[in-house]
Structures are given as structure tokens and as C-alpha cells.
CSV table of C-alpha atoms in Angstrom, one decimal:
chain,number,residue,atom,x,y,z
A,12,MET,CA,8.7,36.0,48.2
A,13,GLU,CA,11.2,35.0,45.5
A,14,ASP,CA,10.2,32.6,42.8
A,15,GLY,CA,11.5,30.9,39.7
A,16,LYS,CA,10.1,28.6,37.1
A,17,MET,CA,11.8,25.6,35.3
A,18,SER,CA,10.1,23.8,32.4
A,19,ARG,CA,10.5,20.2,31.5
A,20,SER,CA,8.7,18.0,29.0
A,21,ALA,CA,7.8,14.4,28.7
A,22,GLN,CA,6.6,12.5,25.6
A,23,THR,CA,5.4,8.9,25.8
A,24,GLU,CA,3.3,6.4,23.9
A,25,TYR,CA,-0.3,5.7,24.5
A,26,PHE,CA,-1.0,3.5,27.5
A,27,GLN,CA,2.6,3.6,28.8
A,28,PRO,CA,3.6,4.6,32.3
A,29,VAL,CA,5.3,7.9,33.1
A,30,ASN,CA,7.0,9.5,36.1
A,31,LEU,CA,7.2,13.2,36.7
A,32,THR,CA,9.7,14.4,39.3
A,33,CYS,CA,9.4,17.6,41.3
A,34,ASP,CA,13.1,18.5,40.8
A,35,SER,CA,15.7,19.5,38.4
A,36,ILE,CA,19.5,19.5,38.2
A,37,HIS,CA,19.4,23.2,39.1
A,38,LEU,CA,17.3,22.7,42.2
A,39,ASN,CA,18.5,19.3,43.4
A,40,ILE,CA,16.1,19.5,46.3
A,41,SER,CA,16.6,15.8,47.1
A,42,GLU,CA,20.0,16.9,48.6
A,43,ASN,CA,18.4,19.8,50.6
A,44,TRP,CA,15.2,18.5,52.2
A,45,SER,CA,15.9,20.6,55.2
A,46,LYS,CA,15.2,23.7,53.2
A,47,VAL,CA,11.9,22.5,51.8
A,48,GLN,CA,8.7,23.7,53.6
A,49,SER,CA,6.0,22.2,51.4
A,50,ILE,CA,5.4,20.7,47.9
A,51,HIS,CA,2.2,20.8,46.0
A,52,TRP,CA,1.2,19.5,42.5
A,53,MET,CA,-1.2,21.2,40.3
A,54,LEU,CA,-2.9,19.1,37.6
A,55,PRO,CA,-3.8,20.2,34.0
A,56,SER,CA,-7.2,20.9,35.4
A,57,ALA,CA,-5.7,23.4,37.8
A,58,GLU,CA,-6.5,21.2,40.8
A,59,LEU,CA,-4.0,21.1,43.6
A,60,ILE,CA,-3.2,17.7,45.1
A,61,THR,CA,-0.8,16.3,47.6
A,62,GLU,CA,-2.2,12.7,47.8
A,63,THR,CA,-3.0,10.0,45.2
A,64,LYS,CA,-6.1,10.9,43.2
A,65,ASP,CA,-7.8,8.7,40.6
A,66,LYS,CA,-5.2,7.5,38.1
A,67,ILE,CA,-2.6,10.1,39.4
A,68,LYS,CA,-0.4,8.4,42.0
A,69,ILE,CA,1.7,10.5,44.4
A,70,VAL,CA,5.0,9.0,45.6
A,71,LYS,CA,6.5,10.7,48.6
A,72,ALA,CA,10.1,11.3,49.5
A,73,ASN,CA,11.0,12.5,52.9
A,74,GLY,CA,7.4,13.1,53.6
A,75,PHE,CA,6.9,15.3,50.5
A,76,PRO,CA,5.0,14.4,47.2
A,77,TYR,CA,8.1,14.2,45.1
A,78,TRP,CA,6.8,12.1,42.2
A,79,ILE,CA,3.7,11.8,40.1
A,80,GLN,CA,3.2,8.4,38.5
A,81,ILE,CA,0.7,7.6,35.8
A,82,ASP,CA,0.5,3.9,34.9
A,83,ARG,CA,-1.4,4.3,31.6
A,84,VAL,CA,-1.2,7.6,29.8
A,85,GLY,CA,-4.3,8.5,27.9
A,86,ASP,CA,-5.7,11.6,26.2
A,87,ASP,CA,-7.1,12.9,29.5
A,88,ASN,CA,-3.6,12.9,31.0
A,89,PHE,CA,-2.1,15.2,28.4
A,90,GLY,CA,-1.2,18.7,29.6
A,91,TYR,CA,0.9,20.7,32.1
A,92,TYR,CA,1.7,19.4,35.6
A,93,THR,CA,3.1,22.0,37.9
A,94,CYS,CA,5.1,21.3,41.0
A,95,ILE,CA,5.3,24.2,43.5
A,96,ILE,CA,8.1,24.1,46.0
A,97,VAL,CA,8.1,26.4,49.0
A,98,TYR,CA,11.3,26.8,50.9
A,99,GLN,CA,11.9,27.6,54.5
A,100,PRO,CA,12.4,31.3,55.2
A,101,GLN,CA,15.8,30.6,56.7
A,102,GLY,CA,15.8,33.7,58.8
A,103,LYS,CA,14.3,35.8,56.1
A,104,MET,CA,11.0,37.5,56.2
A,105,THR,CA,9.9,35.9,52.9
A,106,SER,CA,9.9,32.4,51.6
A,107,GLU,CA,11.5,31.3,48.3
A,108,VAL,CA,9.2,29.5,45.8
A,109,GLN,CA,10.4,27.4,42.9
A,110,VAL,CA,8.2,26.0,40.2
A,111,VAL,CA,8.9,22.9,38.1
A,112,ARG,CA,6.5,22.7,35.2
A,113,TRP,CA,6.1,19.5,33.2
A,114,GLY,CA,4.5,19.3,29.8
A,115,LEU,CA,3.2,15.8,29.1
A,116,ASN,CA,2.5,15.0,25.5
A,117,ILE,CA,1.9,18.6,24.6
A,118,ASP,CA,2.7,17.9,21.0
A,119,GLY,CA,0.9,14.6,21.0
A,120,PRO,CA,2.0,11.1,22.0
A,121,ASP,CA,5.2,9.5,20.9
A,122,PHE,CA,4.8,7.6,17.6
A,123,THR,CA,8.5,7.0,17.0
A,124,LYS,CA,8.3,3.2,17.6
A,125,LEU,CA,5.1,2.8,15.6
A,126,ARG,CA,6.6,5.0,12.7
A,127,ASP,CA,9.8,2.9,12.6
A,128,GLN,CA,7.7,-0.3,12.6
A,129,TYR,CA,5.6,0.9,9.7
A,130,ALA,CA,8.7,2.2,7.9
A,131,ASP,CA,10.4,-1.2,8.2
A,132,GLN,CA,7.2,-2.9,6.9
A,133,ALA,CA,7.1,-0.4,4.0
A,134,VAL,CA,10.7,-1.2,3.0
A,135,VAL,CA,10.0,-4.9,3.2
A,136,GLY,CA,6.9,-4.5,1.2
A,137,ALA,CA,8.7,-2.5,-1.5
A,138,ILE,CA,11.5,-5.1,-1.8
A,139,ALA,CA,8.9,-7.9,-2.0
A,140,ALA,CA,7.0,-6.0,-4.7
A,141,GLY,CA,10.2,-5.4,-6.6
A,142,ILE,CA,11.1,-9.1,-6.5
A,143,LEU,CA,7.5,-10.1,-7.6
A,144,LEU,CA,7.7,-7.7,-10.5
A,145,GLY,CA,11.1,-9.1,-11.5
A,146,ILE,CA,9.7,-12.7,-11.4
A,147,LEU,CA,6.7,-11.7,-13.5
A,148,GLY,CA,8.9,-9.9,-16.0
A,149,LEU,CA,11.2,-12.9,-16.3
A,150,SER,CA,8.2,-15.3,-16.6
A,151,CYS,CA,6.9,-13.2,-19.5
A,152,VAL,CA,10.2,-13.3,-21.3
A,153,ILE,CA,10.6,-17.0,-20.9
A,154,TRP,CA,7.0,-17.6,-22.1
A,155,HIS,CA,7.6,-15.4,-25.1
A,156,TYR,CA,10.7,-17.3,-26.2
A,157,ARG,CA,9.1,-20.7,-25.5
A,158,TYR,CA,6.0,-19.7,-27.5
A,159,ASN,CA,8.1,-18.6,-30.5
A,160,ALA,CA,10.2,-21.8,-30.3
A,161,ARG,CA,7.1,-24.0,-30.2
A,162,LYS,CA,5.6,-22.0,-33.1
A,163,ARG,CA,8.8,-22.5,-35.2
A,164,ARG,CA,8.9,-26.2,-34.3
A,165,ASP,CA,5.3,-26.8,-35.2
A,166,GLY,CA,5.8,-25.0,-38.5
A,167,LEU,CA,8.7,-27.3,-39.4
A,168,ASN,CA,6.7,-30.4,-38.6
A,169,LYS,CA,3.9,-29.2,-40.9
A,170,GLY,CA,6.2,-28.4,-43.8
A,171,ASP,CA,6.0,-24.7,-43.0
A,172,TYR,CA,4.4,-23.9,-46.4
A,173,GLU,CA,4.3,-20.2,-46.9
A,174,PRO,CA,2.3,-19.2,-50.0
A,175,THR,CA,3.9,-16.7,-52.2
A,176,SER,CA,2.0,-13.8,-53.6
A,177,ARG,CA,1.5,-14.0,-57.4
A,178,VAL,CA,0.3,-11.3,-59.8
A,179,TYR,CA,-1.7,-12.4,-62.8
A,180,ASP,CA,-2.0,-10.4,-66.0
A,181,ASN,CA,-5.6,-10.3,-67.0
A,182,SER,CA,-4.8,-9.1,-70.5
A,183,ALA,CA,-4.1,-12.7,-71.6
A,184,TYR,CA,-7.5,-13.7,-70.5
A,185,ASN,CA,-9.0,-10.7,-72.2
A,186,ASP,CA,-7.3,-11.7,-75.5
A,187,ILE,CA,-8.7,-15.2,-75.2
A,188,GLU,CA,-12.1,-13.8,-74.7
A,189,ILE,CA,-11.8,-11.6,-77.7
A,190,VAL,CA,-10.7,-14.5,-79.9
A,191,LYS,CA,-13.5,-16.6,-78.7
A,192,SER,CA,-16.0,-13.8,-79.3
A,193,GLU,CA,-14.9,-13.4,-83.0
A,194,LYS,CA,-17.2,-15.9,-84.8
A,195,PRO,CA,-17.2,-16.3,-88.6
A,196,LEU,CA,-19.7,-14.3,-90.5
A,197,GLU,CA,-22.5,-16.4,-92.0
A,198,GLN,CA,-23.7,-15.9,-95.6
A,199,PRO,CA,-27.3,-15.5,-96.4
A,200,ASN,CA,-27.6,-19.1,-97.6
A,201,GLY,CA,-26.3,-20.4,-94.3
A,202,SER,CA,-22.6,-20.8,-95.2
A,203,SER,CA,-19.8,-18.8,-93.6
A,204,ALA,CA,-17.6,-16.3,-95.3
A,205,GLN,CA,-14.6,-18.7,-95.0
A,206,ASP,CA,-16.6,-21.3,-96.9
A,207,ALA,CA,-17.3,-18.8,-99.7
A,208,THR,CA,-13.6,-18.0,-100.0
A,209,ASP,CA,-12.7,-21.7,-100.2
A,210,GLN,CA,-15.3,-22.2,-102.9
A,211,LYS,CA,-13.9,-19.4,-105.0
A,212,GLU,CA,-10.4,-20.8,-104.8
A,213,ILE,CA,-11.7,-24.2,-106.0
A,214,ASP,CA,-13.4,-22.5,-109.0
A,215,VAL,CA,-10.3,-20.7,-110.0
A,216,HIS,CA,-8.2,-23.8,-110.1
A,217,MET,CA,-10.8,-25.6,-112.1
């Protein structure tokens, strides 16, 4: 018995249909049905089927289970689907066997469309955020200039008196206090020293 194995892969989104064909461009058995003796499909669970089972639909061509159809792909459908093709001996003592192996969502489901959708939304969101920040910044600038203009206008209407800082010399006040504190000396009889001096001047002139 001669055999060969060909691997193919399919990746689809969740809950999307998929078709797996028991053929390849190297085999092209659809053009050589007369050479085919039997076809069997083996599921990821290692179960052999030739008829529709549960969610796995078998589509026949020329009496052979040529396709597997899955209407809604879920996690339980991920895995390897193996198609076993047995050829007629064609005068030989042994039969040729070819195997087409399909890997369905082996690396996970296809998120390309979903990723592109979120990428577009992210770009739109970033642009919207940039525009919003620009508007807020412009609003702050406009408010700042309006506030300053209103402040200057209100200042002009009120006379805009700005008190200047002045420095006072306390020494002048200190001198005044010293002068005020210097009182005339009183004599024992109740008269001041200035009165005694004036009396002496009067006596001399007399």
C-alpha cells in the first residue's frame, strides 16, 4: 500500500460556515473518480464518518463524501479533519492511499475583521480626542484674553488707582518727640529757669 499526506488549513471567524474538501490541486480526484475506491473522514475526535453527523454535514460527489460542511463554527469544531482516499488497485496487488489533512482554526479563530474594526474605531477616537483637546485649549486661551481685557476695562472705569509705596523717615518724629519731652526746669519757688533769666536781664538794665 502506497500512501501520501497533504496538509491544508482553514481559519474562520466564530459562528461562520466553512467547507472542507477532500481534494487538492496535486490529487485532483474530481477528475479521476474512476480511480477512487472509497473516501472516509476522520473527525478531531478520531471518529470515522461517511454520513452527516450532528453539526457535521457530509456532501457527496459521485457517491463519495467529498465535502464536510459546518454551518456555525464553534470551539468544539476546532481541530484536524482528515480525509482518507483509497484508490483502486488498478491491476496492482496493493491499493494507493492518499490523505488530505485539514487544520481548522488550529491557531484560533480569525479576528482580522474584528481587529480592523477596533483599529478604525481607535483611530477615530484618537482624532476626536485630539480635536476635543484643541477646542479646550483654544477656549482656555480665549477666556484668558477676555478675562484680562475685562480686568483692564474695569480698572479704567474705576480710575485704576494704584497706590504707590512710600517710605517714611521716623527720625523726624523722633526729633519732635525729643523737643516735646524737653520741658523748662522749674525753680524752687515755682518759677521756671527761663523766668529767672528774664528777671536778671531786667535787673541789669535797671
